[in-house]
Short mmCIF file of N, CA and C in Angstrom, two decimals:
data_model
loop_
_atom_site.label_atom_id
_atom_site.label_comp_id
_atom_site.label_asym_id
_atom_site.label_seq_id
_atom_site.Cartn_x
_atom_site.Cartn_y
_atom_site.Cartn_z
N MET A 1 13.32 16.10 5.12
CA MET A 1 12.62 15.70 6.32
C MET A 1 12.50 16.90 7.26
N ALA A 2 11.33 17.10 7.78
CA ALA A 2 11.10 18.23 8.65
C ALA A 2 11.65 18.00 10.05
N ALA A 3 11.51 16.79 10.56
CA ALA A 3 11.95 16.51 11.92
C ALA A 3 12.61 15.15 11.97
N THR A 4 13.55 15.01 12.87
CA THR A 4 14.21 13.73 13.09
C THR A 4 13.72 13.16 14.42
N LYS A 5 13.29 11.92 14.42
CA LYS A 5 12.81 11.24 15.62
C LYS A 5 13.69 10.03 15.86
N ARG A 6 13.82 9.66 17.10
CA ARG A 6 14.57 8.46 17.46
C ARG A 6 13.57 7.36 17.79
N ILE A 7 13.80 6.19 17.22
CA ILE A 7 12.93 5.04 17.45
C ILE A 7 13.79 3.91 18.00
N PRO A 8 13.58 3.53 19.26
CA PRO A 8 14.39 2.43 19.80
C PRO A 8 13.99 1.11 19.16
N VAL A 9 14.99 0.36 18.69
CA VAL A 9 14.76 -0.97 18.12
C VAL A 9 15.82 -1.91 18.67
N SER A 10 15.53 -3.19 18.62
CA SER A 10 16.51 -4.17 19.06
C SER A 10 17.67 -4.21 18.07
N GLU A 11 18.78 -4.78 18.51
CA GLU A 11 19.94 -4.88 17.61
C GLU A 11 19.61 -5.72 16.38
N GLY A 12 18.78 -6.76 16.58
CA GLY A 12 18.40 -7.61 15.46
C GLY A 12 17.60 -6.87 14.40
N VAL A 13 16.65 -6.03 14.85
CA VAL A 13 15.85 -5.25 13.91
C VAL A 13 16.74 -4.22 13.22
N TRP A 14 17.61 -3.58 13.97
CA TRP A 14 18.53 -2.59 13.38
C TRP A 14 19.38 -3.26 12.30
N ALA A 15 19.89 -4.46 12.57
CA ALA A 15 20.73 -5.18 11.60
C ALA A 15 19.92 -5.56 10.36
N ALA A 16 18.68 -6.01 10.57
CA ALA A 16 17.84 -6.41 9.44
C ALA A 16 17.53 -5.22 8.54
N ILE A 17 17.20 -4.08 9.13
CA ILE A 17 16.92 -2.88 8.33
C ILE A 17 18.19 -2.42 7.64
N SER A 18 19.29 -2.49 8.34
CA SER A 18 20.58 -2.08 7.76
C SER A 18 20.90 -2.90 6.52
N GLU A 19 20.57 -4.20 6.54
CA GLU A 19 20.81 -5.06 5.38
C GLU A 19 19.90 -4.71 4.21
N LEU A 20 18.72 -4.15 4.50
CA LEU A 20 17.76 -3.80 3.45
C LEU A 20 18.11 -2.52 2.72
N LYS A 21 18.82 -1.64 3.38
CA LYS A 21 19.11 -0.35 2.75
C LYS A 21 20.30 -0.46 1.81
N HIS A 22 20.26 0.34 0.77
CA HIS A 22 21.33 0.38 -0.22
C HIS A 22 22.37 1.42 0.20
N PRO A 23 23.57 1.33 -0.33
CA PRO A 23 24.58 2.34 -0.01
C PRO A 23 24.05 3.75 -0.32
N GLY A 24 24.26 4.64 0.59
CA GLY A 24 23.81 6.02 0.42
C GLY A 24 22.42 6.29 0.94
N GLN A 25 21.67 5.25 1.25
CA GLN A 25 20.33 5.44 1.78
C GLN A 25 20.39 5.63 3.29
N THR A 26 19.42 6.34 3.80
CA THR A 26 19.25 6.45 5.24
C THR A 26 18.29 5.35 5.68
N PHE A 27 18.11 5.16 6.97
CA PHE A 27 17.15 4.18 7.45
C PHE A 27 15.73 4.58 7.07
N ASP A 28 15.50 5.86 6.80
CA ASP A 28 14.18 6.33 6.39
C ASP A 28 13.73 5.68 5.09
N ASP A 29 14.65 5.42 4.18
CA ASP A 29 14.29 4.88 2.86
C ASP A 29 13.68 3.48 2.95
N PRO A 30 14.35 2.49 3.55
CA PRO A 30 13.70 1.18 3.63
C PRO A 30 12.47 1.17 4.54
N LEU A 31 12.48 1.99 5.58
CA LEU A 31 11.31 2.06 6.45
C LEU A 31 10.11 2.63 5.69
N SER A 32 10.32 3.66 4.89
CA SER A 32 9.24 4.23 4.08
C SER A 32 8.69 3.20 3.11
N SER A 33 9.57 2.44 2.50
CA SER A 33 9.15 1.39 1.58
C SER A 33 8.32 0.33 2.29
N MET A 34 8.75 -0.07 3.48
CA MET A 34 8.01 -1.07 4.24
C MET A 34 6.63 -0.56 4.64
N VAL A 35 6.54 0.72 4.98
CA VAL A 35 5.25 1.31 5.35
C VAL A 35 4.31 1.27 4.15
N GLU A 36 4.79 1.64 2.97
CA GLU A 36 3.95 1.61 1.77
C GLU A 36 3.50 0.19 1.44
N GLN A 37 4.39 -0.77 1.56
CA GLN A 37 4.03 -2.17 1.30
C GLN A 37 2.96 -2.65 2.28
N GLU A 38 3.09 -2.27 3.53
CA GLU A 38 2.10 -2.67 4.54
C GLU A 38 0.75 -2.02 4.28
N LYS A 39 0.75 -0.76 3.86
CA LYS A 39 -0.51 -0.09 3.51
C LYS A 39 -1.22 -0.83 2.38
N LYS A 40 -0.47 -1.21 1.35
CA LYS A 40 -1.04 -1.94 0.22
C LYS A 40 -1.56 -3.31 0.67
N ARG A 41 -0.78 -4.01 1.51
CA ARG A 41 -1.20 -5.31 2.00
C ARG A 41 -2.51 -5.21 2.78
N ARG A 42 -2.61 -4.20 3.64
CA ARG A 42 -3.83 -4.02 4.43
C ARG A 42 -5.02 -3.67 3.54
N PHE A 43 -4.78 -2.84 2.51
CA PHE A 43 -5.85 -2.47 1.59
C PHE A 43 -6.39 -3.71 0.89
N ILE A 44 -5.49 -4.54 0.37
CA ILE A 44 -5.91 -5.76 -0.32
C ILE A 44 -6.63 -6.70 0.65
N GLU A 45 -6.12 -6.81 1.85
CA GLU A 45 -6.77 -7.64 2.87
C GLU A 45 -8.17 -7.14 3.16
N ASP A 46 -8.35 -5.83 3.28
CA ASP A 46 -9.67 -5.24 3.51
C ASP A 46 -10.60 -5.50 2.34
N MET A 47 -10.10 -5.35 1.12
CA MET A 47 -10.93 -5.58 -0.07
C MET A 47 -11.35 -7.05 -0.16
N ASP A 48 -10.44 -7.96 0.15
CA ASP A 48 -10.77 -9.39 0.15
C ASP A 48 -11.83 -9.70 1.20
N ARG A 49 -11.70 -9.09 2.38
CA ARG A 49 -12.68 -9.32 3.45
C ARG A 49 -14.04 -8.78 3.05
N ILE A 50 -14.07 -7.58 2.47
CA ILE A 50 -15.33 -6.98 2.04
C ILE A 50 -15.98 -7.84 0.96
N GLU A 51 -15.16 -8.33 0.03
CA GLU A 51 -15.69 -9.18 -1.04
C GLU A 51 -16.26 -10.47 -0.47
N ALA A 52 -15.59 -11.06 0.51
CA ALA A 52 -16.04 -12.32 1.10
C ALA A 52 -17.28 -12.15 1.97
N GLU A 53 -17.36 -11.03 2.68
CA GLU A 53 -18.45 -10.83 3.64
C GLU A 53 -19.58 -9.98 3.08
N GLY A 54 -19.30 -9.25 2.01
CA GLY A 54 -20.25 -8.26 1.51
C GLY A 54 -21.47 -8.86 0.85
N ASP A 55 -22.55 -8.13 0.93
CA ASP A 55 -23.80 -8.47 0.25
C ASP A 55 -23.98 -7.42 -0.83
N PHE A 56 -23.69 -7.80 -2.06
CA PHE A 56 -23.68 -6.84 -3.15
C PHE A 56 -24.94 -6.96 -4.00
N VAL A 57 -25.32 -5.84 -4.60
CA VAL A 57 -26.45 -5.82 -5.51
C VAL A 57 -25.96 -5.30 -6.86
N GLU A 58 -26.61 -5.76 -7.91
CA GLU A 58 -26.24 -5.32 -9.25
C GLU A 58 -26.81 -3.93 -9.49
N LEU A 59 -25.98 -3.07 -10.06
CA LEU A 59 -26.43 -1.73 -10.44
C LEU A 59 -26.74 -1.74 -11.92
N ASN A 60 -27.93 -1.31 -12.27
CA ASN A 60 -28.31 -1.20 -13.68
C ASN A 60 -28.11 0.24 -14.11
N VAL A 61 -26.97 0.49 -14.69
CA VAL A 61 -26.62 1.83 -15.11
C VAL A 61 -26.50 1.84 -16.63
N ASP A 62 -27.16 2.78 -17.27
CA ASP A 62 -27.11 2.89 -18.72
C ASP A 62 -25.87 3.71 -19.09
N VAL A 63 -24.84 3.02 -19.55
CA VAL A 63 -23.59 3.68 -19.91
C VAL A 63 -23.44 3.61 -21.42
N PRO A 64 -23.21 4.76 -22.07
CA PRO A 64 -23.05 4.73 -23.53
C PRO A 64 -21.79 3.97 -23.92
N ASP A 65 -21.86 3.29 -25.06
CA ASP A 65 -20.73 2.54 -25.58
C ASP A 65 -19.68 3.52 -26.07
N THR A 66 -18.49 3.49 -25.49
CA THR A 66 -17.45 4.45 -25.86
C THR A 66 -16.55 3.92 -26.95
N ASP A 67 -16.75 2.64 -27.38
CA ASP A 67 -15.91 2.08 -28.42
C ASP A 67 -16.34 2.51 -29.82
N GLU A 68 -17.58 2.92 -29.96
CA GLU A 68 -18.08 3.33 -31.27
C GLU A 68 -17.81 4.82 -31.48
N PRO A 69 -17.47 5.20 -32.73
CA PRO A 69 -17.21 6.62 -33.01
C PRO A 69 -18.48 7.45 -32.81
N GLN A 70 -18.31 8.64 -32.30
CA GLN A 70 -19.41 9.55 -32.07
C GLN A 70 -19.69 10.34 -33.34
N GLY A 71 -20.95 10.57 -33.61
CA GLY A 71 -21.35 11.34 -34.80
C GLY A 71 -21.11 12.83 -34.63
N PRO A 72 -21.09 13.58 -35.74
CA PRO A 72 -20.87 15.03 -35.68
C PRO A 72 -21.99 15.79 -35.06
#
């Protein structure tokens, strides 16, 4: 870690994060994990919203069949 920052949290939040961390871990470890989970959740939420609201058109793209062996 390049820099250490202090983040004020309530005693309840501190206790909850403390319960999530494994022996030998710092508070950075469970917090990093929670950040990654939230990023994924937001991404999926955005994709669901785009799918629900989006107006999509079919693309006609000529793609060669890659399952068949190619000739010499």
